[in-house]
Short mmCIF file of C-alpha atoms in Angstrom, two decimals:
data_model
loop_
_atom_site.label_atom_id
_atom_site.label_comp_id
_atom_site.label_asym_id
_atom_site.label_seq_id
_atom_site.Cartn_x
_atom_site.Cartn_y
_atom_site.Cartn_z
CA UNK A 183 -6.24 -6.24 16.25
CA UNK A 184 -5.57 -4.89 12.50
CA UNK A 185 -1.88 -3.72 13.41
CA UNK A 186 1.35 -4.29 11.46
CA UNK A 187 4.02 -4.02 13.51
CA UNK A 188 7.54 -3.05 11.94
CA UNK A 189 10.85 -2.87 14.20
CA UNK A 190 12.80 -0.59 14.14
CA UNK A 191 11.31 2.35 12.94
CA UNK A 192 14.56 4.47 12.22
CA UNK A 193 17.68 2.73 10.81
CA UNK A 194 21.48 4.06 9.69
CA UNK A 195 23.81 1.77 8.40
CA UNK A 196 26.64 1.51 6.74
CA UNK A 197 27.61 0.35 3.57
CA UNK A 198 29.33 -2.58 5.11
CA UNK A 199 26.81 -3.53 7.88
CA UNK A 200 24.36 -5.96 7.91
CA UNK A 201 20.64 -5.68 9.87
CA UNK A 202 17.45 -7.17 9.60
CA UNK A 203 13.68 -5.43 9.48
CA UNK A 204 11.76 -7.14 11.37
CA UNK A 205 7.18 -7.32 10.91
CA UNK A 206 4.85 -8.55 12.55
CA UNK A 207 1.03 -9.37 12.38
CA UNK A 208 -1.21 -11.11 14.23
CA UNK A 209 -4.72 -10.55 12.06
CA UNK A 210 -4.35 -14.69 10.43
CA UNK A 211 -3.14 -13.20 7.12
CA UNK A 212 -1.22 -15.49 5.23
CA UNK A 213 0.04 -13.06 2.46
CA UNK A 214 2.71 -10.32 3.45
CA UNK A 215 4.52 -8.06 1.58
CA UNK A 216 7.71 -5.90 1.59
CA UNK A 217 7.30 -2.36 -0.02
CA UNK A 218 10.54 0.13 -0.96
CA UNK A 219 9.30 3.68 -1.15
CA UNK A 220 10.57 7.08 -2.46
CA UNK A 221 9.83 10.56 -0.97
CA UNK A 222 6.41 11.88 -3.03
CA UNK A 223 6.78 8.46 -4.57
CA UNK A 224 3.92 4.89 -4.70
CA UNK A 225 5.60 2.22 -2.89
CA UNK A 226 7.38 -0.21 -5.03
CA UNK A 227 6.34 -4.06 -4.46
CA UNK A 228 9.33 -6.19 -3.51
CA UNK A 229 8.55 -9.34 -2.54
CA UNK A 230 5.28 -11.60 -1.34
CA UNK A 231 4.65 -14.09 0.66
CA UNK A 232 2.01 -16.67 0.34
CA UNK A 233 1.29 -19.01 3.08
CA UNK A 234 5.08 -18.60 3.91
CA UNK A 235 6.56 -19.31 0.68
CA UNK A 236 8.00 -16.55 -1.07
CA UNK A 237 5.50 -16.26 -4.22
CA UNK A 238 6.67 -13.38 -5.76
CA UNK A 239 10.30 -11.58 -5.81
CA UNK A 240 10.09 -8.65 -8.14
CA UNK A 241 13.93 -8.75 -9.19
CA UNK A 242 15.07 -7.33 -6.01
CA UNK A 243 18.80 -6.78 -5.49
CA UNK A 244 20.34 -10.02 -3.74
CA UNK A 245 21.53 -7.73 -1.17
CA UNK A 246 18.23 -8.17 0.02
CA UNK A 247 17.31 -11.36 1.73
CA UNK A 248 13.31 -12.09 2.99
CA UNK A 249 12.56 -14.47 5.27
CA UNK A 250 9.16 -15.57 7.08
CA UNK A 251 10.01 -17.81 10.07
CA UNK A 252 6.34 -18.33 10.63
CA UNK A 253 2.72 -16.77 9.05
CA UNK A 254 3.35 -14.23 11.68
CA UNK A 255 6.82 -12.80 11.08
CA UNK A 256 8.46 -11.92 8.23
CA UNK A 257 12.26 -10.39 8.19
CA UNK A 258 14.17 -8.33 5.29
CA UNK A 259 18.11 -8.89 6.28
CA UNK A 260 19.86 -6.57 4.39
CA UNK A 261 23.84 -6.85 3.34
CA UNK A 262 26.02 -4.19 1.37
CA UNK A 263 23.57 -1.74 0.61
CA UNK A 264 23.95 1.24 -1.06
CA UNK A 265 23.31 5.10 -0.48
CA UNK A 266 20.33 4.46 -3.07
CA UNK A 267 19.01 2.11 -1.05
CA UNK A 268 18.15 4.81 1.28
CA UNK A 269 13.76 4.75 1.67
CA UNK A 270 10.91 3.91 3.70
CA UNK A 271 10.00 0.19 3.67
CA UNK A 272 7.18 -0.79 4.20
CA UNK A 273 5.51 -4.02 5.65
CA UNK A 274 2.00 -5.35 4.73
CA UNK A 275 -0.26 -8.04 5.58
CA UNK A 276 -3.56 -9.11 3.70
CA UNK A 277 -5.48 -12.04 2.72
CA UNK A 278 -3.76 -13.86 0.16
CA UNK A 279 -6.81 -14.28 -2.32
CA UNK A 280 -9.79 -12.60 -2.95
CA UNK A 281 -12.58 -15.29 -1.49
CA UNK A 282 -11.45 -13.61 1.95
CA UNK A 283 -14.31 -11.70 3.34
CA UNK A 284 -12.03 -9.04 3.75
CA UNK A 285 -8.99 -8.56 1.39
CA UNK A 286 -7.36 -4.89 1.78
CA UNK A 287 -3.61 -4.83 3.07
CA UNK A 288 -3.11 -3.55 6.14
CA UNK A 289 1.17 -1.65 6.50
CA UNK A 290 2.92 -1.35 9.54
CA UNK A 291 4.66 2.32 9.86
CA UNK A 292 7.32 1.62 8.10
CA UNK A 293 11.41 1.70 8.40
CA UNK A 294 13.20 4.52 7.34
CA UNK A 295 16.60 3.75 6.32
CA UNK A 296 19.12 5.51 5.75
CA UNK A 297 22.88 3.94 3.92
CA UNK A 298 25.77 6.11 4.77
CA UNK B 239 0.02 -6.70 -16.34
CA UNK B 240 -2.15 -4.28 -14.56
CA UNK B 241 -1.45 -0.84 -14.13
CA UNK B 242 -2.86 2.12 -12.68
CA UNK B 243 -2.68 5.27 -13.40
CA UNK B 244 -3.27 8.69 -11.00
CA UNK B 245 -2.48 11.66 -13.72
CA UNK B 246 -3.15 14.13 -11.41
CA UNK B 247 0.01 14.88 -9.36
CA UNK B 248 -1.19 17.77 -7.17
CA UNK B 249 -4.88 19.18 -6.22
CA UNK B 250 -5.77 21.31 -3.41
CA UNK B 251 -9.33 22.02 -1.85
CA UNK B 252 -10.87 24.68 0.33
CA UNK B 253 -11.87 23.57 3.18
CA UNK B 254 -15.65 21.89 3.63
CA UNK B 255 -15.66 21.98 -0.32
CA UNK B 256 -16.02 18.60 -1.96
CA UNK B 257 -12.88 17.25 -4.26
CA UNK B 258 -12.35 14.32 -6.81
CA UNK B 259 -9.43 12.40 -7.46
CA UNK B 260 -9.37 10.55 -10.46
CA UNK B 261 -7.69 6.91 -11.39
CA UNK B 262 -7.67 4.74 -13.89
CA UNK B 263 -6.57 1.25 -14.02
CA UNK B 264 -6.14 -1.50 -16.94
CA UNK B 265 -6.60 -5.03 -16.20
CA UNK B 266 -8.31 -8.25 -17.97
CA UNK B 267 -10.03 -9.54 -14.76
CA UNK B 268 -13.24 -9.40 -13.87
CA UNK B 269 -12.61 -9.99 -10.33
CA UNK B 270 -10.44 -7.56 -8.31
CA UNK B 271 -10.60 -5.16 -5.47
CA UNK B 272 -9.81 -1.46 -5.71
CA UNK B 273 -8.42 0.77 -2.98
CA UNK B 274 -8.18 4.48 -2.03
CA UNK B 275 -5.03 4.49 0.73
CA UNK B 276 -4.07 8.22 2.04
CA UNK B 277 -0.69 8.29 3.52
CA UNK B 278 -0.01 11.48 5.67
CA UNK B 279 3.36 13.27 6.55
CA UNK B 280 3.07 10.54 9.26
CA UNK B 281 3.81 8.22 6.87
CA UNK B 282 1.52 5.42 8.11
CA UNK B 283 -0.68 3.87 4.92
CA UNK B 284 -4.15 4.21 5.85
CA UNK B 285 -7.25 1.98 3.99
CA UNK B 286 -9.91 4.81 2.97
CA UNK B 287 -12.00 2.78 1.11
CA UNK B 288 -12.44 -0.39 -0.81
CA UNK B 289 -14.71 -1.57 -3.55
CA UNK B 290 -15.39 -4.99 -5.05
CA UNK B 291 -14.95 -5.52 -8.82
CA UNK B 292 -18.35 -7.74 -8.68
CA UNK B 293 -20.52 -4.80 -6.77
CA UNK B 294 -22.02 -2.05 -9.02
CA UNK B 295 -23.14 -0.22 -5.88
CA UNK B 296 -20.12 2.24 -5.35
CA UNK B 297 -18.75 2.30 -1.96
CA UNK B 298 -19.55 4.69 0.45
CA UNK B 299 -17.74 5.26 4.27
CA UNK B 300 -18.58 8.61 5.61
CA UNK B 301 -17.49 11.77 3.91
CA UNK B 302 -15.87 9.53 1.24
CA UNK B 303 -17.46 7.66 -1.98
CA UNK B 304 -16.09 6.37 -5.07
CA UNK B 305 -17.40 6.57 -8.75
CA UNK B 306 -16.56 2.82 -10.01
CA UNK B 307 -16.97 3.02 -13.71
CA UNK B 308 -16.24 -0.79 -14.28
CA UNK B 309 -16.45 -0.48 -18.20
CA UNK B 310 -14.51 2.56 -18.04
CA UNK B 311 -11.86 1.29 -15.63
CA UNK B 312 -12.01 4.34 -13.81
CA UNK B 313 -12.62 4.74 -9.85
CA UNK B 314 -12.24 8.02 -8.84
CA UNK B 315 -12.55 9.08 -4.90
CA UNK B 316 -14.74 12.19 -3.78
CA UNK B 317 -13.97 13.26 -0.59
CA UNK B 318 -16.92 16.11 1.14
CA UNK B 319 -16.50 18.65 3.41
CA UNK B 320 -12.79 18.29 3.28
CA UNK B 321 -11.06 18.50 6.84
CA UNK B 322 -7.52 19.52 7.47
CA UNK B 323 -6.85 16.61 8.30
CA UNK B 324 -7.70 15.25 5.07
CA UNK B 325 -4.01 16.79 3.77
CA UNK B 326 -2.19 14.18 2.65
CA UNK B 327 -0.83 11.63 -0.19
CA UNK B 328 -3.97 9.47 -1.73
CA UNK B 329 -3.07 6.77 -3.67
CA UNK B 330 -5.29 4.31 -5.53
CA UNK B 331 -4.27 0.93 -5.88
CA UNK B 332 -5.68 -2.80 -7.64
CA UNK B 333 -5.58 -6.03 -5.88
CA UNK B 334 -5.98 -9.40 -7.47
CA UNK B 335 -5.07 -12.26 -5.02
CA UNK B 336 -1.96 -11.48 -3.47
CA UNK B 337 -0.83 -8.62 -5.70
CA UNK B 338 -1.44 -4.79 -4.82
CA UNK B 339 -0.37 -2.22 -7.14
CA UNK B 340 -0.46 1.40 -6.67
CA UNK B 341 -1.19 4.21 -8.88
CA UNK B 342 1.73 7.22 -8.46
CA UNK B 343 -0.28 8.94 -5.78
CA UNK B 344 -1.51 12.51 -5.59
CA UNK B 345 -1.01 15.11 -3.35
CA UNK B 346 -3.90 16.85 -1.80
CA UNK B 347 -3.78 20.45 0.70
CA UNK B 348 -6.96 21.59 2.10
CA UNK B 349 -6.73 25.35 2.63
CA UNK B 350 -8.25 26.89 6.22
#
């Protein structure tokens, strides 16, 4: 099994609203990642987990909250977003250092949300 | 901090031609991974190919191959015989432990 699964993959909300992201991966990595992406654009890196503490948080917006209940799951909740918060994120899941025999990151489909 | 760079923003191929796409990265490791990902209109990130900083063999799956120029920092992607279904966004990206950075991407058509 070398599937990310993200829920759900469509998403409107409103500015007020809050809703989670929800990912899922059952391949034993213990590194995964939330990615913001553009249209035509690289995904941006927004945070990392590492053996379920959050290792990296790349000055993301505190209207956007990660949490990973387990090394399975990990959540974005989101609160107050705004219309430029509108993109495709993306959830990955990888080894989290390189002595793995195999260390690529494998993404779910992604979310596309949408802030109206 | 690393970075990679994709300078190319747009190529297209005929198809069953061969096509490059170039990257560069800057890093002081000596240990890392590279990756080509394509990403179609579909949206889903698909692995293409991966290399190991510590191999000089360059990797090899199928139609695809890489040039890893180690000294150079370069690792450019040659795709052969290009499909149809080879149209999509190909982005190269570094890995060191738990951190994967991505290049800006590049668009590539394949023309019937």
């Amino acid at each position: 099994d070398t599937e990310v699964t993200q829920t759900p993959k469509h998403l409107v909300m409103g500015m007020t609203n809050k809703k989670s992201l929800k990912c899922e991966q059952h391949m034993g990595h213990r590194a995964m990642y939330w990615y913001k992406q553009k249209a035509k654009k690289p995904p941006e890196l927004m945070f990392v987990y590492s053996y379920e503490k959050l290792s990296i948080n790349e000055s993301v917006p505190s209207r956007f909250s990660p949490e990973c209940p387990n090394s399975s799951l990990l959540n974005l909740h989101l609160h107050a977003l705004q219309p430029e918060d509108s993109a495709l994120y993306l959830c990955a899941s990888s080894q989290p250092n390189d002595r793995a025999l195999r260390t690529e990151a494998f993404f779910g489909q992604g979310t596309r949300l949408t802030v109206v | 901090a690393q970075t990679v760079t994709q300078s190319q923003p747009e190529m297209s191929v005929q198809e069953a031609e061969t096509v490059t796409l170039s990257c560069t990265y800057d890093t002081s490791e000596s240990d890392y991974y590279l990756f080509w990902y394509k990403q179609p209109p579909s949206r889903q990130m698909i692995l293409v190919i991966r290399q190991e900083a510590y191999k000089q063999q360059n990797a090899t799956e199928n139609r695809f191959s890489v040039n890893f120029q180690k000294a150079a920092k370069s690792f450019s992607l040659k795709i052969s015989d290009s499909q149809l279904g080879d149209a999509a966004m190909y982005f190269c990206a570094y890995k060191k432990d738990s951190k994967l950075t991505f290049g800006k991407g590049i668009t590539l058509s394949v023309r019937p």
